[in-house]
mmCIF file of C-alpha atoms and ligand atoms in Angstrom:
data_model
loop_
_atom_site.group_PDB
_atom_site.id
_atom_site.type_symbol
_atom_site.label_atom_id
_atom_site.label_comp_id
_atom_site.label_asym_id
_atom_site.label_seq_id
_atom_site.Cartn_x
_atom_site.Cartn_y
_atom_site.Cartn_z
ATOM 1 C CA UNK A 14 44.872 63.565 101.337
ATOM 2 C CA UNK A 15 45.708 62.818 97.698
ATOM 3 C CA UNK A 16 45.713 66.764 97.507
ATOM 4 C CA UNK A 17 47.946 67.287 99.908
ATOM 5 C CA UNK A 18 50.508 64.764 99.371
ATOM 6 C CA UNK A 19 50.716 66.347 95.594
ATOM 7 C CA UNK A 20 51.114 70.044 97.028
ATOM 8 C CA UNK A 21 54.141 68.382 99.577
ATOM 9 C CA UNK A 22 55.660 66.785 96.502
ATOM 10 C CA UNK A 23 55.036 70.010 94.425
ATOM 11 C CA UNK A 24 56.871 72.181 97.015
ATOM 12 C CA UNK A 25 59.677 69.144 97.611
ATOM 13 C CA UNK A 26 60.462 69.305 93.806
ATOM 14 C CA UNK A 27 60.847 73.341 93.624
ATOM 15 C CA UNK A 28 62.664 73.398 97.084
ATOM 16 C CA UNK A 29 65.116 70.902 95.426
ATOM 17 C CA UNK A 30 65.578 72.805 92.311
ATOM 18 C CA UNK A 31 66.214 75.772 94.349
ATOM 19 C CA UNK A 32 68.723 74.444 96.816
ATOM 20 C CA UNK A 33 70.059 72.733 93.453
ATOM 21 C CA UNK A 34 70.388 76.277 91.978
ATOM 22 C CA UNK A 35 71.804 77.677 95.263
ATOM 23 C CA UNK A 36 74.441 74.863 95.850
ATOM 24 C CA UNK A 37 75.736 74.664 92.503
ATOM 25 C CA UNK A 38 76.839 78.194 91.123
ATOM 26 C CA UNK A 39 78.942 76.639 88.793
ATOM 27 C CA UNK A 40 78.735 73.141 87.231
ATOM 28 C CA UNK A 41 81.627 70.610 87.257
ATOM 29 C CA UNK A 42 83.029 70.699 83.966
ATOM 30 C CA UNK A 43 85.000 68.123 81.629
ATOM 31 C CA UNK A 44 87.342 70.303 79.903
ATOM 32 C CA UNK A 45 88.927 68.717 76.913
ATOM 33 C CA UNK A 46 92.191 69.687 75.283
ATOM 34 C CA UNK A 47 93.657 68.412 71.943
ATOM 35 C CA UNK A 48 97.294 68.856 72.390
ATOM 36 C CA UNK A 49 100.182 67.380 69.897
ATOM 37 C CA UNK A 50 103.891 67.504 70.477
ATOM 38 C CA UNK A 51 105.033 68.573 67.049
ATOM 39 C CA UNK A 52 108.416 69.134 65.480
ATOM 40 C CA UNK A 53 109.615 72.516 64.991
ATOM 41 C CA UNK A 54 112.654 74.573 64.222
ATOM 42 C CA UNK A 55 112.702 77.010 67.318
ATOM 43 C CA UNK A 56 114.229 80.087 66.833
ATOM 44 C CA UNK A 57 115.225 81.653 70.247
ATOM 45 C CA UNK A 58 115.883 85.450 68.530
ATOM 46 C CA UNK A 59 113.619 85.719 65.463
ATOM 47 C CA UNK A 60 114.332 88.941 65.008
ATOM 48 C CA UNK A 61 118.529 88.083 64.610
ATOM 49 C CA UNK A 62 118.976 90.980 67.085
ATOM 50 C CA UNK A 63 119.257 92.219 70.759
ATOM 51 C CA UNK A 64 116.389 94.031 70.892
ATOM 52 C CA UNK A 65 116.895 95.471 74.450
ATOM 53 C CA UNK A 66 119.857 96.988 73.465
ATOM 54 C CA UNK A 67 119.127 97.587 69.849
ATOM 55 C CA UNK A 68 122.367 95.954 68.460
ATOM 56 C CA UNK A 69 123.500 92.476 66.975
ATOM 57 C CA UNK A 70 123.197 89.233 68.716
ATOM 58 C CA UNK A 71 126.105 88.795 70.732
ATOM 59 C CA UNK A 72 128.928 86.207 68.847
ATOM 60 C CA UNK A 73 128.167 82.417 69.039
ATOM 61 C CA UNK A 74 130.077 80.559 72.350
ATOM 62 C CA UNK A 75 132.184 78.416 70.842
ATOM 63 C CA UNK A 76 129.979 75.179 71.068
ATOM 64 C CA UNK A 77 126.838 76.853 70.663
ATOM 65 C CA UNK A 78 125.434 75.993 67.180
ATOM 66 C CA UNK A 79 122.986 78.627 66.290
ATOM 67 C CA UNK A 80 120.262 80.310 67.593
ATOM 68 C CA UNK A 81 117.711 77.625 65.880
ATOM 69 C CA UNK A 82 117.509 74.369 66.900
ATOM 70 C CA UNK A 83 114.707 71.482 66.364
ATOM 71 C CA UNK A 84 112.643 71.106 68.911
ATOM 72 C CA UNK A 85 109.228 69.626 69.845
ATOM 73 C CA UNK A 86 106.801 71.643 71.646
ATOM 74 C CA UNK A 87 102.834 70.794 72.756
ATOM 75 C CA UNK A 88 100.525 72.872 70.283
ATOM 76 C CA UNK A 89 96.717 73.181 70.785
ATOM 77 C CA UNK A 90 94.236 71.379 68.118
ATOM 78 C CA UNK A 91 90.525 71.955 67.427
ATOM 79 C CA UNK A 92 89.726 68.384 67.385
ATOM 80 C CA UNK A 93 90.609 64.363 67.610
ATOM 81 C CA UNK A 94 91.942 64.329 63.813
ATOM 82 C CA UNK A 95 94.429 66.865 64.855
ATOM 83 C CA UNK A 96 94.433 68.202 60.928
ATOM 84 C CA UNK A 97 94.019 72.012 62.568
ATOM 85 C CA UNK A 98 95.710 74.055 65.092
ATOM 86 C CA UNK A 99 93.961 76.134 67.305
ATOM 87 C CA UNK A 100 95.057 79.808 66.499
ATOM 88 C CA UNK A 101 96.840 81.657 68.964
ATOM 89 C CA UNK A 102 95.297 85.365 69.669
ATOM 90 C CA UNK A 103 97.742 88.373 69.017
ATOM 91 C CA UNK A 104 97.898 89.385 72.664
ATOM 92 C CA UNK A 105 98.712 85.821 73.487
ATOM 93 C CA UNK A 106 101.246 85.541 71.118
ATOM 94 C CA UNK A 107 104.558 86.047 74.404
ATOM 95 C CA UNK A 108 103.614 82.292 75.137
ATOM 96 C CA UNK A 109 106.214 81.196 72.612
ATOM 97 C CA UNK A 110 107.588 78.113 73.388
ATOM 98 C CA UNK A 111 105.154 77.320 76.315
ATOM 99 C CA UNK A 112 102.022 74.600 75.474
ATOM 100 C CA UNK A 113 98.357 75.821 75.588
ATOM 101 C CA UNK A 114 97.419 76.819 78.854
ATOM 102 C CA UNK A 115 95.210 74.573 80.455
ATOM 103 C CA UNK A 116 92.044 75.967 82.757
ATOM 104 C CA UNK A 117 90.172 74.279 85.106
ATOM 105 C CA UNK A 118 87.829 74.999 88.531
ATOM 106 C CA UNK A 119 87.981 72.817 91.490
ATOM 107 C CA UNK A 120 85.840 70.166 90.692
ATOM 108 C CA UNK A 121 86.536 70.310 87.194
ATOM 109 C CA UNK A 122 88.174 66.952 85.395
ATOM 110 C CA UNK A 123 90.472 67.638 82.510
ATOM 111 C CA UNK A 124 91.130 65.500 79.584
ATOM 112 C CA UNK A 125 93.884 65.830 77.564
ATOM 113 C CA UNK A 126 93.795 63.914 74.011
ATOM 114 C CA UNK A 127 97.739 63.909 73.384
ATOM 115 C CA UNK A 128 99.050 62.933 69.901
ATOM 116 C CA UNK A 129 102.964 62.557 69.572
ATOM 117 C CA UNK A 130 104.517 63.690 66.527
ATOM 118 C CA UNK A 131 107.757 63.712 67.158
ATOM 119 C CA UNK A 132 110.423 60.906 66.479
ATOM 120 C CA UNK A 133 110.557 59.502 69.511
ATOM 121 C CA UNK A 134 108.361 58.816 72.427
ATOM 122 C CA UNK A 135 106.839 61.336 74.745
ATOM 123 C CA UNK A 136 104.496 61.765 77.272
ATOM 124 C CA UNK A 137 101.964 64.068 79.041
ATOM 125 C CA UNK A 138 102.911 64.367 83.179
ATOM 126 C CA UNK A 139 100.767 67.120 85.019
ATOM 127 C CA UNK A 140 101.866 68.935 88.724
ATOM 128 C CA UNK A 141 99.115 68.858 91.099
ATOM 129 C CA UNK A 142 96.444 67.324 89.663
ATOM 130 C CA UNK A 143 94.577 64.047 90.662
ATOM 131 C CA UNK A 144 95.698 61.383 88.211
ATOM 132 C CA UNK A 145 95.717 57.586 88.583
ATOM 133 C CA UNK A 146 98.400 55.500 87.534
ATOM 134 C CA UNK A 147 96.829 55.229 83.892
ATOM 135 C CA UNK A 148 97.325 59.164 83.376
ATOM 136 C CA UNK A 149 100.778 59.690 85.088
ATOM 137 C CA UNK A 150 102.730 59.924 82.132
ATOM 138 C CA UNK A 151 105.873 58.952 83.448
ATOM 139 C CA UNK A 152 107.611 55.505 83.309
ATOM 140 C CA UNK A 153 109.732 54.185 86.368
ATOM 141 C CA UNK A 154 109.262 50.835 88.591
ATOM 142 C CA UNK A 155 105.972 51.607 90.135
ATOM 143 C CA UNK A 156 104.938 47.738 90.183
ATOM 144 C CA UNK A 157 101.878 48.307 88.138
ATOM 145 C CA UNK A 158 100.561 46.350 85.358
ATOM 146 C CA UNK A 159 101.494 46.631 81.744
ATOM 147 C CA UNK A 160 98.030 48.074 80.732
ATOM 148 C CA UNK A 161 98.645 50.917 83.021
ATOM 149 C CA UNK A 162 101.724 52.075 81.194
ATOM 150 C CA UNK A 163 100.694 52.816 77.907
ATOM 151 C CA UNK A 164 100.264 56.419 79.083
ATOM 152 C CA UNK A 165 104.119 56.600 80.105
ATOM 153 C CA UNK A 166 105.596 55.911 76.899
ATOM 154 C CA UNK A 167 103.550 57.247 73.867
ATOM 155 C CA UNK A 168 105.304 56.214 70.343
ATOM 156 C CA UNK A 169 105.381 58.680 67.202
ATOM 157 C CA UNK A 170 102.183 58.627 65.544
ATOM 158 C CA UNK A 171 100.033 57.473 68.537
ATOM 159 C CA UNK A 172 97.456 59.016 70.702
ATOM 160 C CA UNK A 173 96.989 58.596 74.426
ATOM 161 C CA UNK A 174 94.165 60.259 76.558
ATOM 162 C CA UNK A 175 95.123 61.177 79.945
ATOM 163 C CA UNK A 176 92.093 61.916 82.651
ATOM 164 C CA UNK A 177 93.101 64.474 85.312
ATOM 165 C CA UNK A 178 90.898 65.015 88.080
ATOM 166 C CA UNK A 179 90.583 68.472 90.176
ATOM 167 C CA UNK A 180 89.990 68.045 93.608
ATOM 168 C CA UNK A 181 90.262 70.923 96.768
ATOM 169 C CA UNK A 182 93.918 69.907 97.106
ATOM 170 C CA UNK A 183 94.527 70.879 93.612
ATOM 171 C CA UNK A 184 93.179 74.336 94.333
ATOM 172 C CA UNK A 185 94.197 77.519 96.429
ATOM 173 C CA UNK A 186 94.760 76.768 99.376
ATOM 174 C CA UNK A 187 93.347 79.248 102.090
ATOM 175 C CA UNK A 188 96.763 81.496 101.882
ATOM 176 C CA UNK A 189 96.404 81.562 98.050
ATOM 177 C CA UNK A 190 94.578 83.993 95.704
ATOM 178 C CA UNK A 191 91.682 82.853 93.466
ATOM 179 C CA UNK A 192 93.726 80.681 91.686
ATOM 180 C CA UNK A 193 96.778 78.446 91.492
ATOM 181 C CA UNK A 194 99.401 77.490 88.543
ATOM 182 C CA UNK A 195 101.177 73.611 87.972
ATOM 183 C CA UNK A 196 102.862 72.840 84.875
ATOM 184 C CA UNK A 197 102.359 69.970 82.340
ATOM 185 C CA UNK A 198 105.454 68.555 80.697
ATOM 186 C CA UNK A 199 107.117 65.719 79.012
ATOM 187 C CA UNK A 200 108.612 62.726 81.710
ATOM 188 C CA UNK A 201 109.362 59.793 79.488
ATOM 189 C CA UNK A 202 113.092 60.869 79.736
ATOM 190 C CA UNK A 203 112.592 64.049 82.096
ATOM 191 C CA UNK A 204 116.006 65.665 81.594
ATOM 192 C CA UNK A 205 115.881 65.119 77.462
ATOM 193 C CA UNK A 206 112.321 65.762 77.376
ATOM 194 C CA UNK A 207 112.227 69.110 79.364
ATOM 195 C CA UNK A 208 115.451 70.300 77.403
ATOM 196 C CA UNK A 209 113.545 69.284 74.188
ATOM 197 C CA UNK A 210 110.809 71.736 74.943
ATOM 198 C CA UNK A 211 107.131 69.772 75.860
ATOM 199 C CA UNK A 212 105.897 71.974 78.952
ATOM 200 C CA UNK A 213 102.891 74.248 79.253
ATOM 201 C CA UNK A 214 101.057 75.669 81.945
ATOM 202 C CA UNK A 215 97.885 74.711 83.890
ATOM 203 C CA UNK A 216 95.850 77.210 86.202
ATOM 204 C CA UNK A 217 93.239 76.140 88.489
ATOM 205 C CA UNK A 218 90.520 78.532 89.635
ATOM 206 C CA UNK A 219 88.897 78.207 93.196
ATOM 207 C CA UNK A 220 85.459 76.728 93.188
ATOM 208 C CA UNK A 221 83.040 79.496 92.554
ATOM 209 C CA UNK A 222 85.495 82.016 91.090
ATOM 210 C CA UNK A 223 86.059 80.817 87.555
ATOM 211 C CA UNK A 224 84.542 82.471 84.693
ATOM 212 C CA UNK A 225 83.143 79.889 81.762
ATOM 213 C CA UNK A 226 86.789 79.651 80.420
ATOM 214 C CA UNK A 227 88.098 78.824 83.631
ATOM 215 C CA UNK A 228 90.164 81.985 84.531
ATOM 216 C CA UNK A 229 89.910 83.537 87.468
ATOM 217 C CA UNK A 230 86.864 86.164 87.815
ATOM 218 C CA UNK A 231 88.755 88.799 89.665
ATOM 219 C CA UNK A 232 91.911 88.695 87.571
ATOM 220 C CA UNK A 233 91.653 91.148 84.304
ATOM 221 C CA UNK A 234 94.647 89.593 82.228
ATOM 222 C CA UNK A 235 96.580 86.670 82.855
ATOM 223 C CA UNK A 236 100.526 86.529 81.940
ATOM 224 C CA UNK A 237 102.664 83.656 81.735
ATOM 225 C CA UNK A 238 106.372 83.548 81.969
ATOM 226 C CA UNK A 239 108.832 80.446 81.661
ATOM 227 C CA UNK A 240 112.202 80.792 82.841
ATOM 228 C CA UNK A 241 114.259 78.313 81.245
ATOM 229 C CA UNK A 242 117.662 77.315 80.641
ATOM 230 C CA UNK A 243 117.711 75.236 77.765
ATOM 231 C CA UNK A 244 120.458 72.943 77.640
ATOM 232 C CA UNK A 245 120.782 72.006 73.803
ATOM 233 C CA UNK A 246 123.303 69.466 74.573
ATOM 234 C CA UNK A 247 120.907 67.139 76.516
ATOM 235 C CA UNK A 248 118.325 68.028 74.319
ATOM 236 C CA UNK A 249 117.085 64.429 72.363
ATOM 237 C CA UNK A 250 117.609 66.424 68.932
ATOM 238 C CA UNK A 251 121.394 66.664 70.022
ATOM 239 C CA UNK A 252 122.679 64.803 67.225
ATOM 240 C CA UNK A 253 120.018 65.702 64.547
ATOM 241 C CA UNK A 254 121.233 69.396 65.305
ATOM 242 C CA UNK A 255 124.871 68.666 65.395
ATOM 243 C CA UNK A 256 124.179 66.565 61.515
ATOM 244 C CA UNK A 257 121.928 69.490 60.549
ATOM 245 C CA UNK A 258 123.796 72.207 58.194
ATOM 246 C CA UNK A 259 120.968 74.060 58.834
ATOM 247 C CA UNK A 260 120.764 74.226 62.789
ATOM 248 C CA UNK A 261 125.155 74.084 62.673
ATOM 249 C CA UNK A 262 126.205 75.733 59.719
ATOM 250 C CA UNK A 263 129.435 76.293 61.518
ATOM 251 C CA UNK A 264 129.787 72.007 61.940
ATOM 252 C CA UNK A 265 130.572 72.681 65.569
ATOM 253 C CA UNK A 266 131.865 68.875 66.818
ATOM 254 C CA UNK A 267 131.233 67.363 70.101
ATOM 255 C CA UNK A 268 134.772 66.716 71.760
ATOM 256 C CA UNK A 269 135.392 65.182 74.388
ATOM 257 C CA UNK A 270 132.905 65.191 77.088
ATOM 258 C CA UNK A 271 130.579 67.831 75.809
ATOM 259 C CA UNK A 272 129.097 68.827 78.906
ATOM 260 C CA UNK A 273 125.885 70.000 79.959
ATOM 261 C CA UNK A 274 127.474 73.681 80.603
ATOM 262 C CA UNK A 275 128.597 74.147 76.735
ATOM 263 C CA UNK A 276 125.226 74.891 74.637
ATOM 264 C CA UNK A 277 122.562 77.147 77.379
ATOM 265 C CA UNK A 278 120.422 79.568 76.005
ATOM 266 C CA UNK A 279 118.826 81.797 78.966
ATOM 267 C CA UNK A 280 115.352 82.292 78.097
ATOM 268 C CA UNK A 281 111.921 83.840 79.029
ATOM 269 C CA UNK A 282 108.699 81.713 77.000
ATOM 270 C CA UNK A 283 111.706 80.492 74.817
ATOM 271 C CA UNK A 284 112.919 83.794 73.729
ATOM 272 C CA UNK A 285 115.983 85.549 74.394
ATOM 273 C CA UNK A 286 117.545 89.009 74.139
ATOM 274 C CA UNK A 287 114.152 90.751 74.091
ATOM 275 C CA UNK A 288 112.667 88.956 71.444
ATOM 276 C CA UNK A 289 109.550 87.463 73.219
ATOM 277 C CA UNK A 290 106.556 89.323 71.811
ATOM 278 C CA UNK A 291 105.654 92.247 74.382
ATOM 279 C CA UNK A 292 102.568 91.253 76.359
ATOM 280 C CA UNK A 293 100.394 94.637 77.232
ATOM 281 C CA UNK A 294 98.073 95.264 79.850
ATOM 282 C CA UNK A 295 96.435 98.307 80.958
ATOM 283 C CA UNK A 296 96.716 100.730 84.347
ATOM 284 C CA UNK A 297 94.615 99.757 87.174
ATOM 285 C CA UNK A 298 93.630 95.959 85.761
ATOM 286 C CA UNK A 299 94.233 93.214 87.857
ATOM 287 C CA UNK A 300 97.256 91.662 86.339
ATOM 288 C CA UNK A 301 98.189 87.979 87.706
ATOM 289 C CA UNK A 302 101.653 86.963 86.658
ATOM 290 C CA UNK A 303 102.297 82.991 86.694
ATOM 291 C CA UNK A 304 105.667 82.721 86.512
ATOM 292 C CA UNK A 305 107.651 78.843 85.834
ATOM 293 C CA UNK A 306 111.101 77.706 85.887
ATOM 294 C CA UNK A 307 112.654 74.610 84.153
ATOM 295 C CA UNK A 308 114.902 72.095 85.550
ATOM 296 C CA UNK A 309 118.767 72.453 83.529
ATOM 297 C CA UNK A 310 122.028 72.846 85.563
ATOM 298 C CA UNK A 311 121.094 76.383 87.160
ATOM 299 C CA UNK A 312 117.620 76.910 86.959
ATOM 300 C CA UNK A 313 117.417 79.482 89.397
ATOM 301 C CA UNK A 314 116.168 82.966 88.713
ATOM 302 C CA UNK A 315 115.274 85.917 90.211
ATOM 303 C CA UNK A 316 112.526 87.873 87.822
ATOM 304 C CA UNK A 317 112.574 91.200 88.268
ATOM 305 C CA UNK A 318 110.176 94.078 86.965
ATOM 306 C CA UNK A 319 111.049 97.580 86.112
ATOM 307 C CA UNK A 320 108.227 100.351 86.937
ATOM 308 C CA UNK A 321 105.408 98.353 88.887
ATOM 309 C CA UNK A 322 105.709 96.097 91.873
ATOM 310 C CA UNK A 323 103.817 92.955 92.767
ATOM 311 C CA UNK A 324 102.385 90.707 95.813
ATOM 312 C CA UNK A 325 103.920 86.944 95.970
ATOM 313 C CA UNK A 326 102.937 85.167 98.789
ATOM 314 C CA UNK A 327 101.027 87.664 100.467
ATOM 315 C CA UNK A 328 104.375 90.463 100.588
ATOM 316 C CA UNK A 329 104.629 93.196 98.244
ATOM 317 C CA UNK A 330 108.358 93.069 96.138
ATOM 318 C CA UNK A 331 109.167 93.898 92.317
ATOM 319 C CA UNK A 332 111.641 90.541 92.684
ATOM 320 C CA UNK A 333 110.512 87.118 92.651
ATOM 321 C CA UNK A 334 112.414 84.334 93.693
ATOM 322 C CA UNK A 335 112.541 80.935 91.464
ATOM 323 C CA UNK A 336 114.177 77.401 91.925
ATOM 324 C CA UNK A 337 114.254 74.921 89.859
ATOM 325 C CA UNK A 338 110.547 73.801 88.679
ATOM 326 C CA UNK A 339 109.068 76.518 90.065
ATOM 327 C CA UNK A 340 105.479 77.351 89.946
ATOM 328 C CA UNK A 341 104.569 80.753 91.699
ATOM 329 C CA UNK A 342 101.847 83.478 91.470
ATOM 330 C CA UNK A 343 102.499 87.296 91.339
ATOM 331 C CA UNK A 344 99.777 89.382 91.537
ATOM 332 C CA UNK A 345 100.511 93.454 89.890
ATOM 333 C CA UNK A 346 97.868 96.268 89.928
ATOM 334 C CA UNK A 347 100.211 98.178 87.122
ATOM 335 C CA UNK A 348 100.196 102.458 87.887
ATOM 336 C CA UNK A 349 102.863 103.347 85.731
ATOM 337 C CA UNK A 350 102.236 103.624 82.146
ATOM 338 C CA UNK A 351 105.143 102.483 79.850
ATOM 339 C CA UNK A 352 107.132 99.945 78.367
ATOM 340 C CA UNK A 353 109.383 98.158 81.092
ATOM 341 C CA UNK A 354 112.047 95.325 81.435
ATOM 342 C CA UNK A 355 111.294 92.549 82.943
ATOM 343 C CA UNK A 356 114.268 89.820 83.178
ATOM 344 C CA UNK A 357 116.398 87.693 85.280
ATOM 345 C CA UNK A 358 119.065 89.024 88.320
ATOM 346 C CA UNK A 359 121.303 86.485 88.033
ATOM 347 C CA UNK A 360 124.284 88.172 85.920
ATOM 348 C CA UNK A 361 124.714 85.096 83.732
ATOM 349 C CA UNK A 362 121.219 84.740 82.673
ATOM 350 C CA UNK A 363 120.955 88.033 82.636
ATOM 351 C CA UNK A 364 124.130 88.623 80.153
ATOM 352 C CA UNK A 365 123.115 85.697 78.360
ATOM 353 C CA UNK A 366 119.732 87.202 77.375
ATOM 354 C CA UNK A 367 116.982 86.344 80.068
ATOM 355 C CA UNK A 368 115.623 89.426 79.341
ATOM 356 C CA UNK A 369 111.878 90.283 77.920
ATOM 357 C CA UNK A 370 109.357 93.416 77.985
ATOM 358 C CA UNK A 371 105.855 94.183 79.260
ATOM 359 C CA UNK A 372 103.901 97.035 78.493
ATOM 360 C CA UNK A 373 101.469 98.955 80.737
ATOM 361 C CA UNK A 374 99.114 101.518 78.801
ATOM 362 C CA UNK A 375 97.701 104.092 80.482
HETATM 363 CU CU1 CU B 405 117.824 83.297 85.645
#
């Protein structure tokens, strides 16, 4: 009898191990990112040229200060000391002004240890993921206690840890592919913050479909492209930019009601006129483009790929449609090698330099 029960226990144990291995092909993880908002001088056209047309940049608009501005951007560090930046690989250089890509699989937990090195309060607010009030990163009258508001306004030099869950509803729906894209951005003073620069992408991959780094198994190359009208007259550095002769060498003065359309820069990943480093891919690769946009006065965009087609929402096209704060997936299997134009099809945006290139290698 004793022997039998031992055998039964052994069988049960083996059975449960086998069951566990079968039921949990990928283990839920906690993915921790160390992200600071750092002050930089950002150059929208570092070559000083229009690289699409191979000519000098167009003359500055009357109220445009220049091509470089004080901005705050999210950057990834190796650990909580925030001493060493995590290097960005050359093939990711095109990400430009975007913060680090946060990857997660359904079932995971994302922890963002955020340090604010900017001179005014900022936050990290995530779209799509599950957060409690203490990790929302957006101050407004929501009736919660002061303790729950610490993450809603992180002062200069302070650190705050945000914790976001990644439930099923943060991942792909039945009509999606194996991953979806969200954004995270500062929401302390939302309009000012987004025009100031701290914004980045989040990819959530379906359960069981993620590689170890969280990216989808059935995709060979992920590309991120954020179409943004940066309205520098709404930036939180507006006064700092006006009064800095390095930024404002012509001593442009705000006159009358310096309206929100006076100093706009039209960008993809923070670059104008083809200055975005050219991302590359190969013929036949499964390339997933994640398209984002921001929220100025007219952030409606029509990204158009020359040379290759994509599938958006199950339909074939070579032109996507983005409204403000859009988060859209476009899948491409390039078959046409070459260096191709990738630009916004809204005329005033195209004329303003919202154009880049991508390269398909044979
Ligand atoms: Cu556009």
